[in-house]
Coordinates of C-alpha atoms and ligand atoms in Angstrom, one line a residue:
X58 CA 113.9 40.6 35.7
X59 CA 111.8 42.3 32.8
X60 CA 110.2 45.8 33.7
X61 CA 106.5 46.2 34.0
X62 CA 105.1 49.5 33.3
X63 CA 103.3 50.1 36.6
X64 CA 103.5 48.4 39.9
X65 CA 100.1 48.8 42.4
X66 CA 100.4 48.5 45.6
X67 CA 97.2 47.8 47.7
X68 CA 94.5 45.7 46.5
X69 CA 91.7 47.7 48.0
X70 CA 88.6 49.6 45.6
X71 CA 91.5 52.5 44.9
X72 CA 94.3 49.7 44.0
X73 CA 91.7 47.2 42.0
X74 CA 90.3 50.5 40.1
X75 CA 93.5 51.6 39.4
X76 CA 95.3 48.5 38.2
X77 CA 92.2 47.4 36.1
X78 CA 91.8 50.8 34.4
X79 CA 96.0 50.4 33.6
X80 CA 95.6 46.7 32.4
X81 CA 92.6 47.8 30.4
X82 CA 94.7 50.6 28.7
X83 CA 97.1 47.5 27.8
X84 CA 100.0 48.3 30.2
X85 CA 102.1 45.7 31.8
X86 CA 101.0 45.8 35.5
X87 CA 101.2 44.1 38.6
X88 CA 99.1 44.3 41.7
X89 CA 100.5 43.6 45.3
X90 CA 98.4 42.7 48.3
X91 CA 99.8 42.1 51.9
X92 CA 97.0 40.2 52.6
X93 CA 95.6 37.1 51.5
X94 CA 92.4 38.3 50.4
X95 CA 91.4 41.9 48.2
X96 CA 89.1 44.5 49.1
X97 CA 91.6 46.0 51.7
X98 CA 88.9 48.2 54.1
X99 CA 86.1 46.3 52.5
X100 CA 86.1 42.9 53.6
X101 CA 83.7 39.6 54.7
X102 CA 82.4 36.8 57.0
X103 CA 80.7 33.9 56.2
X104 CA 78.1 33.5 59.5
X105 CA 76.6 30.6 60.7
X106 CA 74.5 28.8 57.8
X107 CA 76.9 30.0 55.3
X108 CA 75.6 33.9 54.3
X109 CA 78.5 36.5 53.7
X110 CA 78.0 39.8 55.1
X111 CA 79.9 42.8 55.0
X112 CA 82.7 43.7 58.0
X113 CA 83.6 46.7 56.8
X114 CA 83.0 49.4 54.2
X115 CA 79.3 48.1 53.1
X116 CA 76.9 51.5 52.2
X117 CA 76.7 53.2 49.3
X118 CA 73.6 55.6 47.2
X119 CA 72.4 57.0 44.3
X120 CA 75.1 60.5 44.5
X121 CA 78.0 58.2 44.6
X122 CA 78.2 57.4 40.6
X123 CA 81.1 55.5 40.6
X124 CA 80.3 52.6 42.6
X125 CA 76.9 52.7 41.9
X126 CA 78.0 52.1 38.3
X127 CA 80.0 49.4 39.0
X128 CA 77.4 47.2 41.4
X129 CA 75.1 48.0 38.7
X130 CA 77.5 46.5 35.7
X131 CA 78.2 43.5 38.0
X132 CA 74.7 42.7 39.1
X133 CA 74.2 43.3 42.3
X134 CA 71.2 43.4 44.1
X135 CA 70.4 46.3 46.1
X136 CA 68.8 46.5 49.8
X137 CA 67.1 49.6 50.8
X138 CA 68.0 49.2 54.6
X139 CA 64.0 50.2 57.0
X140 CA 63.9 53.7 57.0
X141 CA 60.4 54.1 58.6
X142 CA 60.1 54.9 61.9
X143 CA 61.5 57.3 64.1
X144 CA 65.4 57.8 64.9
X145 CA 65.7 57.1 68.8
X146 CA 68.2 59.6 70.7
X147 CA 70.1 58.4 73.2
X148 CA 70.6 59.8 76.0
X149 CA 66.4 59.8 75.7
X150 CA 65.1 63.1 74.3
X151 CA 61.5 63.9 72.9
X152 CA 61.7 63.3 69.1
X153 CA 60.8 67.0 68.2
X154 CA 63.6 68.0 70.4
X155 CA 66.4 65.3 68.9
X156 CA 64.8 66.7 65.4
X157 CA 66.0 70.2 66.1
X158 CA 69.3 69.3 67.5
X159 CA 69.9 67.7 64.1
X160 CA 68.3 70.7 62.2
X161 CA 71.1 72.9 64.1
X162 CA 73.8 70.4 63.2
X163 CA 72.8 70.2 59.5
X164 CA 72.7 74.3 59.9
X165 CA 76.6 73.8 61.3
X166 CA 77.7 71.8 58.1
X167 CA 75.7 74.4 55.5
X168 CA 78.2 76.9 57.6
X169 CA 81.2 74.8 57.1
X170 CA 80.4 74.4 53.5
X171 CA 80.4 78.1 52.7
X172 CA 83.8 78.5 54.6
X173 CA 86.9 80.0 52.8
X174 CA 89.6 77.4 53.2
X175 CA 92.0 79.7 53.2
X176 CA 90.5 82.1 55.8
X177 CA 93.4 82.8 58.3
X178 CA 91.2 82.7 61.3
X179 CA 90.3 79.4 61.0
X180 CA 93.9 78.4 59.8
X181 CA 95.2 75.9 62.8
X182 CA 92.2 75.3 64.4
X183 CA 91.3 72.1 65.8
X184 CA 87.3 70.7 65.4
X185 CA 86.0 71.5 68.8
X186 CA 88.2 74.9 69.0
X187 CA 85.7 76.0 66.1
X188 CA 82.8 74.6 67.3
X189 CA 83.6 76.7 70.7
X190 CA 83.2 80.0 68.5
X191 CA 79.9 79.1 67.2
X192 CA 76.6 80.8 68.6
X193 CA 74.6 77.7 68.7
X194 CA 72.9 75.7 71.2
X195 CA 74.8 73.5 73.6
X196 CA 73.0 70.7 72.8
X197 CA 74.0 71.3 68.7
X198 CA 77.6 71.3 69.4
X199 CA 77.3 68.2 71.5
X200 CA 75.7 66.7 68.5
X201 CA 78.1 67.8 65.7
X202 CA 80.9 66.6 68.4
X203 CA 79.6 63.1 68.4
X204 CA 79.1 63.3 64.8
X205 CA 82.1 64.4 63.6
X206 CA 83.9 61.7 66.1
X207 CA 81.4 58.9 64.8
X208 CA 82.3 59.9 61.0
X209 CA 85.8 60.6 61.5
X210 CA 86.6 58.2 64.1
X211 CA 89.0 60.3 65.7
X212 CA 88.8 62.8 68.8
X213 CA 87.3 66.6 67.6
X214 CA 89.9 68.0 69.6
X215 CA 92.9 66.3 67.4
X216 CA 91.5 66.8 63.8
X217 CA 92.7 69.7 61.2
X218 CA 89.1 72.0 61.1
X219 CA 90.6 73.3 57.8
X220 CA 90.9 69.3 56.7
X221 CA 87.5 68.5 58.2
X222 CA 86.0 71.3 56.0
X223 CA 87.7 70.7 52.8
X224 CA 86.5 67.1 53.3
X225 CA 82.9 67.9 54.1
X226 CA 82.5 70.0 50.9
X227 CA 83.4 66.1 49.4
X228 CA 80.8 64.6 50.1
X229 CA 78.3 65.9 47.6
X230 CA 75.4 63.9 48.5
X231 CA 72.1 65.1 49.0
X232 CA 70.9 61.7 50.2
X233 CA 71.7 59.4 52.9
X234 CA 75.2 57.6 52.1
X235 CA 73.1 54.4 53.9
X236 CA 70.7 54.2 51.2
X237 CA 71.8 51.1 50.1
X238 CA 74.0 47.7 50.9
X239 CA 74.5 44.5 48.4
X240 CA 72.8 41.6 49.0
X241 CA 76.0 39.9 47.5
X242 CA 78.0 41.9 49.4
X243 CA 80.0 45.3 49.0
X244 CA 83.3 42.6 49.3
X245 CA 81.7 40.2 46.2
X246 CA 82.5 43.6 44.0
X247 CA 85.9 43.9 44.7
X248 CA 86.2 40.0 44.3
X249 CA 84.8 40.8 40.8
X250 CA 87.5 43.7 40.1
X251 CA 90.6 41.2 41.2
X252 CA 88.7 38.0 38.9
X253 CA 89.7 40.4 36.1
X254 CA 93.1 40.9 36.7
X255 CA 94.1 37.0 36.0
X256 CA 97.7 36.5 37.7
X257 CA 98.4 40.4 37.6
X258 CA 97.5 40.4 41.0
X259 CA 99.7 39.0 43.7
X260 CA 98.0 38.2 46.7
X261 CA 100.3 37.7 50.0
X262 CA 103.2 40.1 49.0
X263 CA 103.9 42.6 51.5
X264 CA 105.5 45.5 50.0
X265 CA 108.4 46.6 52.7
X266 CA 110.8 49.0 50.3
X267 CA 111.0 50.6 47.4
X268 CA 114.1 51.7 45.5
X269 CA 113.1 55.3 43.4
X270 CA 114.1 57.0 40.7
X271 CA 113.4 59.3 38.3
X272 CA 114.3 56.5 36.2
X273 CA 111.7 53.6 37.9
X274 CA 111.0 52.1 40.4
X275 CA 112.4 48.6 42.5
X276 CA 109.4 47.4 45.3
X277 CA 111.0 44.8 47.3
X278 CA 108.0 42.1 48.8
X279 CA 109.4 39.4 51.4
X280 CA 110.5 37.3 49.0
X281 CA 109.8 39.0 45.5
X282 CA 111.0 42.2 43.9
X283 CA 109.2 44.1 40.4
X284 CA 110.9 46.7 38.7
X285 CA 108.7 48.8 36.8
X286 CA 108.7 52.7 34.8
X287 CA 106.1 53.7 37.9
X288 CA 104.5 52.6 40.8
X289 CA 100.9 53.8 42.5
X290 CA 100.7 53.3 46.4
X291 CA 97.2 52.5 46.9
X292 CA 97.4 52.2 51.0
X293 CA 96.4 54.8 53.5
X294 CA 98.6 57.1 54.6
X295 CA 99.4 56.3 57.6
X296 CA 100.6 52.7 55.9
X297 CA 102.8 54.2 53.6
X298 CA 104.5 56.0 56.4
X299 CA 105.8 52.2 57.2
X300 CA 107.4 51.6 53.9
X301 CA 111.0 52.1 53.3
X302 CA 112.1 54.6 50.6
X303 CA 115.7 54.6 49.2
X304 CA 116.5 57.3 48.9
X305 CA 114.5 58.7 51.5
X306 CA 111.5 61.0 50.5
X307 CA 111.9 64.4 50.1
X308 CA 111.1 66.6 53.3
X309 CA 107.8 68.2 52.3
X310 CA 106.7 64.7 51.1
X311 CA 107.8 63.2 54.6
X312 CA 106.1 65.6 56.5
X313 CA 102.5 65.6 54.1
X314 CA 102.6 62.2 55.5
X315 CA 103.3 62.5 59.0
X316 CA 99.9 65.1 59.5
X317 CA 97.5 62.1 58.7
X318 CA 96.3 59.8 62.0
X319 CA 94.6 56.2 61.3
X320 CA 91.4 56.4 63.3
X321 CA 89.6 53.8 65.1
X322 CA 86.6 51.5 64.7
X323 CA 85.0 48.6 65.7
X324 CA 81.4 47.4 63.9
X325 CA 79.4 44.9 65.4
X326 CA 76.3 43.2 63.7
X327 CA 73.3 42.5 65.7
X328 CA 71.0 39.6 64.9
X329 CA 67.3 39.0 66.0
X330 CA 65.1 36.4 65.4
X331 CA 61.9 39.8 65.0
X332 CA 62.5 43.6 64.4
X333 CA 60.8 44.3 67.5
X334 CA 61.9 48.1 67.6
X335 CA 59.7 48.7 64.4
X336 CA 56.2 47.1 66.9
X337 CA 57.3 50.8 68.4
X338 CA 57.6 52.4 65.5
X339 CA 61.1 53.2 65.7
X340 CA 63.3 52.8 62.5
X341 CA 66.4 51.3 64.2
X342 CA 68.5 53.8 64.0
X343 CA 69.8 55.3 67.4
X344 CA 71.7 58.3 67.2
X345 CA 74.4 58.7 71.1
X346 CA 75.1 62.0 71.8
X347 CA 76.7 60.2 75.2
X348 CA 79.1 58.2 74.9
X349 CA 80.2 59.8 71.6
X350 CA 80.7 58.1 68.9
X351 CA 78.0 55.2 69.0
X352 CA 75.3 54.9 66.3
X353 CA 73.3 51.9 64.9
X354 CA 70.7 51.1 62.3
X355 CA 68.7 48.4 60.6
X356 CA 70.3 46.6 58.4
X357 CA 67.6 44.0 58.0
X358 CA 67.9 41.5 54.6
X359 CA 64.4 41.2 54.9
X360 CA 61.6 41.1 57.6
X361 CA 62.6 37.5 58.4
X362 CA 66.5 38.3 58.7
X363 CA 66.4 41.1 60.7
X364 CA 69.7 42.7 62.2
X365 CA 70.9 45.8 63.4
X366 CA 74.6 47.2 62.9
X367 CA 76.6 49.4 65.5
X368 CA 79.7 51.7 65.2
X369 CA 81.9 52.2 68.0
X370 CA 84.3 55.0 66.6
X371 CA 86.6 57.3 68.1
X372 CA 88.0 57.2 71.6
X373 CA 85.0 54.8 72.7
X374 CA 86.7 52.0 70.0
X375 CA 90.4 53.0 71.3
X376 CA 89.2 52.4 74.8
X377 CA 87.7 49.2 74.4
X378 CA 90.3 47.7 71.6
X379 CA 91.8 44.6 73.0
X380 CA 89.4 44.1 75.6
X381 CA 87.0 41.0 76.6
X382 CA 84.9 40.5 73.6
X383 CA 81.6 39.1 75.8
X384 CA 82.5 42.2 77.6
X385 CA 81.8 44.3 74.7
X386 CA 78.7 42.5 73.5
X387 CA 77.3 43.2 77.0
X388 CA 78.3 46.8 76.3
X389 CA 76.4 47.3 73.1
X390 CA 73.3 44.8 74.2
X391 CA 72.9 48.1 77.7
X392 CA 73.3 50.8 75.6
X393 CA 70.7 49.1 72.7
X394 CA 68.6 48.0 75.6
X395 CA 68.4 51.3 77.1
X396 CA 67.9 53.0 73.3
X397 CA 65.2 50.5 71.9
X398 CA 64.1 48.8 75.2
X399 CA 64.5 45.3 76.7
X400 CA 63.7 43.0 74.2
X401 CA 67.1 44.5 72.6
X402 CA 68.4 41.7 74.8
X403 CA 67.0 38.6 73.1
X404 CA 69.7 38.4 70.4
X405 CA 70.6 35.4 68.0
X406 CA 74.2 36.5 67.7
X407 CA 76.8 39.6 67.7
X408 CA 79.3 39.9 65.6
X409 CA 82.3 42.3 66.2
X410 CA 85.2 43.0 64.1
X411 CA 88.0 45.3 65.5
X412 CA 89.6 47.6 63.3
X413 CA 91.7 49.4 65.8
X414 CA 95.2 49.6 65.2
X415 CA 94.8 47.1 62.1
X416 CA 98.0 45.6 60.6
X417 CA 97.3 47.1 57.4
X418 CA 94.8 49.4 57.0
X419 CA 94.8 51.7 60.2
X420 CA 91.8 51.3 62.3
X421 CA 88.8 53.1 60.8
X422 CA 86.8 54.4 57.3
X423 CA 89.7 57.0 56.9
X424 CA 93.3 58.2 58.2
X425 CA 92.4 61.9 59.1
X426 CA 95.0 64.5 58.9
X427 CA 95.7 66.1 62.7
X428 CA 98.4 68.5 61.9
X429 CA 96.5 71.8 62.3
X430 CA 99.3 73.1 59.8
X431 CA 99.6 71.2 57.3
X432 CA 96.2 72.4 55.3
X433 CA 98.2 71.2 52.5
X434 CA 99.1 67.8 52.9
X435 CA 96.9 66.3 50.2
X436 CA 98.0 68.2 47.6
X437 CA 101.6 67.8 48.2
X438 CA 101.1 63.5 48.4
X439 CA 98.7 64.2 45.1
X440 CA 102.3 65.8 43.4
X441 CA 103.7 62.8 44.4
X442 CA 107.5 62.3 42.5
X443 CA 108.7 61.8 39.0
X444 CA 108.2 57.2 39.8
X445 CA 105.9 57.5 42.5
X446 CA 102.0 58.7 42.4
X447 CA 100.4 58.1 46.0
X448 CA 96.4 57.3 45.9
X449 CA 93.7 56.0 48.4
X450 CA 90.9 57.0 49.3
X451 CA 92.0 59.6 51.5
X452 CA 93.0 62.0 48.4
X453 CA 90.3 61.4 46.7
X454 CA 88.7 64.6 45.1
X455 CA 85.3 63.2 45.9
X456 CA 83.8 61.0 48.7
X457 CA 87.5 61.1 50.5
X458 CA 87.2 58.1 53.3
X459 CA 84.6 56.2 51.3
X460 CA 84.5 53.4 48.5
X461 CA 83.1 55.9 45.7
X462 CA 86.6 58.0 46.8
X463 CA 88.9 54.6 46.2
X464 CA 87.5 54.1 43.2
X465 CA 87.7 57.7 42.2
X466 CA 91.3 58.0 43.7
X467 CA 92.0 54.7 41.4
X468 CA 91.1 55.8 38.0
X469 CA 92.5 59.1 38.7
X470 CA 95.7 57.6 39.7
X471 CA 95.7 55.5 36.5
X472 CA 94.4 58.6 34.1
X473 CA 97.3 60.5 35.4
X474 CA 99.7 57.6 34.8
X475 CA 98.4 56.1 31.5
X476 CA 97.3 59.6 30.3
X477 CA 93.6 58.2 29.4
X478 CA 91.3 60.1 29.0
X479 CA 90.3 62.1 32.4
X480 CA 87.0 62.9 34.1
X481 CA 87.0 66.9 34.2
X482 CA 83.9 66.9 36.8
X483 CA 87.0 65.1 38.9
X484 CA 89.8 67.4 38.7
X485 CA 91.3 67.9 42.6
X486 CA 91.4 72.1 41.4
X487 CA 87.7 72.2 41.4
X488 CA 87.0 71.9 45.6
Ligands
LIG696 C1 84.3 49.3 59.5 C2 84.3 50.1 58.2 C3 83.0 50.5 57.7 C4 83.0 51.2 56.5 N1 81.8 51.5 55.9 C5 81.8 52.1 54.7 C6 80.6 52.2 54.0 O1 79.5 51.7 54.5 N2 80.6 52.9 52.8 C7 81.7 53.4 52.3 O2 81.7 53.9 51.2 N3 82.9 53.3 52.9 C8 83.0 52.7 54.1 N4 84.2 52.5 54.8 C9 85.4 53.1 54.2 C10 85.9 52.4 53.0 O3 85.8 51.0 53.2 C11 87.3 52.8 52.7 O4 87.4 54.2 52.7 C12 87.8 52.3 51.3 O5 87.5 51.0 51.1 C13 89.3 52.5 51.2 O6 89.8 52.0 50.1 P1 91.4 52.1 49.7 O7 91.6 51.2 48.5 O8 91.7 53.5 49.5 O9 92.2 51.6 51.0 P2 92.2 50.1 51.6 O10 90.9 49.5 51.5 O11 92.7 50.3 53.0 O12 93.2 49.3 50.7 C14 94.6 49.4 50.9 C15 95.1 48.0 50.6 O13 96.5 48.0 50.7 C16 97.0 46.9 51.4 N5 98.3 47.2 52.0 C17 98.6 48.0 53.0 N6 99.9 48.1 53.2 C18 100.5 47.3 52.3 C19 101.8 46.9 51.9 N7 102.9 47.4 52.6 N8 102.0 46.0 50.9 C20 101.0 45.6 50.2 N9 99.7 45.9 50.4 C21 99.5 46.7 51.5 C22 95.9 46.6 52.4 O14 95.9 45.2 52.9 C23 94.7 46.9 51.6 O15 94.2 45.8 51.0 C24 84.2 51.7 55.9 C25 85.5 51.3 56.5 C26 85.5 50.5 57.6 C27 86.8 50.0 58.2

């Protein structure tokens, strides 16, 4: 068996980026993907009539350069999801009102952005332990609760404040992250990214153990094994916790891993034969401060395709994983019923796709770390040992838990590895 320079493993947007940036620096790679398709948390369904649409990770904007770049170079075409119109808050408020909750929760995250990370008296707090020390309105903290739980898909009371700020300060951007989706689809990119990769990619090889040295590396698939100088672990966190390491990984490594949770989503796209809500001049978007972690918007193709999506995240998916799918379109049909009112009910179709507890990916946008005391669990995976460099989008040093992070997590995965040339604006030192 001949040794390859670098072994991926993962074949989502951090795993493509990385492998492609490797290959294009002319080292022997190989990429290996459990599943039988790329794209990992980014994924798609052909509906009825044959269009593809996006079941997972799907928006992106201007602030997030990297992917923007890349649609760009492949020719996508970009949809500006309906914006006009007002938000409708649920449980029903006036719109002034809902519009100063979310000035207060905006004012919450300016506060969290100015915070000291290493401030002891925030050091093993939980989410809504902090938000019980702050003087704002009831109503604000309510808000930020579902928002956080919606975002991070994961109960307030369970994830890291410290990691929640050190996150926020992450995501840089100064516009909506829904400002766009790809007509083609977010999934047709990362279809582009493994089309370049030729037979370097190996689809249907689950990686179950890896043999380490300072020496190399020996990653053992079902039926396959590579030997290779180094290998990059492109897979969440909470996957990599599954894979067997001979020998075992050092303590501090073990337990940087152990702090991170998978969290848990399901997204369901709505389709109508008229938008009906913008007759009201509402925009589609519904923002739940009860139950938590429910929000929707238009994602419309055009006037005569219009749709809405919904995110379930948080306890709310956990609780309804595994149940009666009509009984979970009936679910989201009352609560956008009671939001947008009862023409909400004459759908075309739903679609739902359950992320919860997924075999491998975890269950939402982003493992989250819960371990109030391990502020420095990112950094320790990010030191990674003398064969293995650990990258996803988790530990990215920009947009963590989103594409733009994969693909930042890839290249800096590779730039490390392949010693090419680095991005300094992306050095992990600077947040
Ligand atoms: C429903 C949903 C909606 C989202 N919406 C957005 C959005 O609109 N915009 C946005 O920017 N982000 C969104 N995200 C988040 C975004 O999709 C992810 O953060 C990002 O795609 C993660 O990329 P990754 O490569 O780091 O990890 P992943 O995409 O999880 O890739 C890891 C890959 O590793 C493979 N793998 C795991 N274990 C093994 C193993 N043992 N052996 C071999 N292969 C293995 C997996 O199959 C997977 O392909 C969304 C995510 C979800 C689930």
């Amino acid at each position: 068996m001949s040794k390859l320079d670098v072994i991926v493993i993962g074949a989502g947007f951090t795993g493509l980026t990385a492998a492609n940036a490797l290959a294009d620096a002319g080292l022997d790679i190989v990429l290996l993907e459990a599943r039988d398709r790329v794209g990992g948390r980014v994924e798609s369904i052909p509906l009825p009539g044959g269009l593809r649409v996006d079941t997972g990770g799907q928006f992106l904007c201007e602030d997030m350069p990297e992917v923007m770049a890349l649609a760009k170079a492949h020719g996508k075409t970009f949809i500006r999801p309906y914006d006009l119109g007002e938000i409708a808050y649920q449980p029903s408020i006036e719109v002034e009102h809902g519009d100063e909750i979310n000035r207060q929760v905006y004012q919450l995250r300016d506060v969290i952005a100015g915070i000291d990370l290493a401030d002891p008296s925030i050091a093993s707090l939980t989410v809504s332990e902090w938000i019980d020390r702050q003087n704002t309105s009831a109503d604000a903290k309510s808000a930020f609760l579902a928002l956080v739980t919606g975002l991070w898909c994961c109960p307030p009371d369970e994830i890291s404040f410290v990691y929640l700020a050190s996150t926020e300060r992450r995501f840089t951007n100064t516009v909506t992250e829904l400002e766009f989706f790809l007509a083609e689809t977010m999934h047709s990119l990362a279809d582009d990214l493994a089309a370049r990769l030729g037979d370097r990619l190996r689809l249907n090889h689950p990686v179950a153990r890896i043999l380490h040295s300072e020496h190399g590396v020996e990653v053992f698939c079902d039926t396959d094994s590579f030997r290779a100088a180094r290998v990059i672990i492109a897979v969440p966190p909470v996957m990599t916790r599954r894979l067997a390491f001979e020998p075992a990984l050092p303590d501090h490594l073990k337990n940087a891993l152990s702090a991170w949770q998978s969290g848990s989503v399901i997204k369901a796209l709505v389709r109508y034969a008229r938008p009906f809500w913008r007759d009201r001049n509402l925009s589609g978007t519904v923002m739940w401060s009860e139950p938590q972690g429910l929000y929707a918007c238009d994602v419309s193709r055009s006037e005569s395709a219009p749709a809405l999506v919904v995110f379930i995240g948080g306890p709310l998916a956990t609780a309804w994983h595994g149940r009666n799918e009509d009984a979970l379109k009936g679910f989201v049909l009352e609560r956008l019923v009671s939001a947008l009112g009862e023409e909400a009910r004459q759908v075309l179709d739903i679609h739902l796709r359950d992320w919860v507890d997924d075999r491998w990916s975890g269950g939402a946008y982003s493992d989250t770390i819960v371990d109030v005391h391990a502020a420095d669990a990112e950094r320790v995976m990010l030191s990674g040992t003398a064969s293995i460099r650990f990258a996803s989008s988790e530990l990215s040093p920009s947009f963590p838990g989103y594409i733009e992070g994969a693909i930042v997590a890839g290249k800096t995965a590779a730039e490390a590895i392949a010693g090419l040339p680095s991005n300094n604006h992306l050095r992990m030192q600077d947040y």
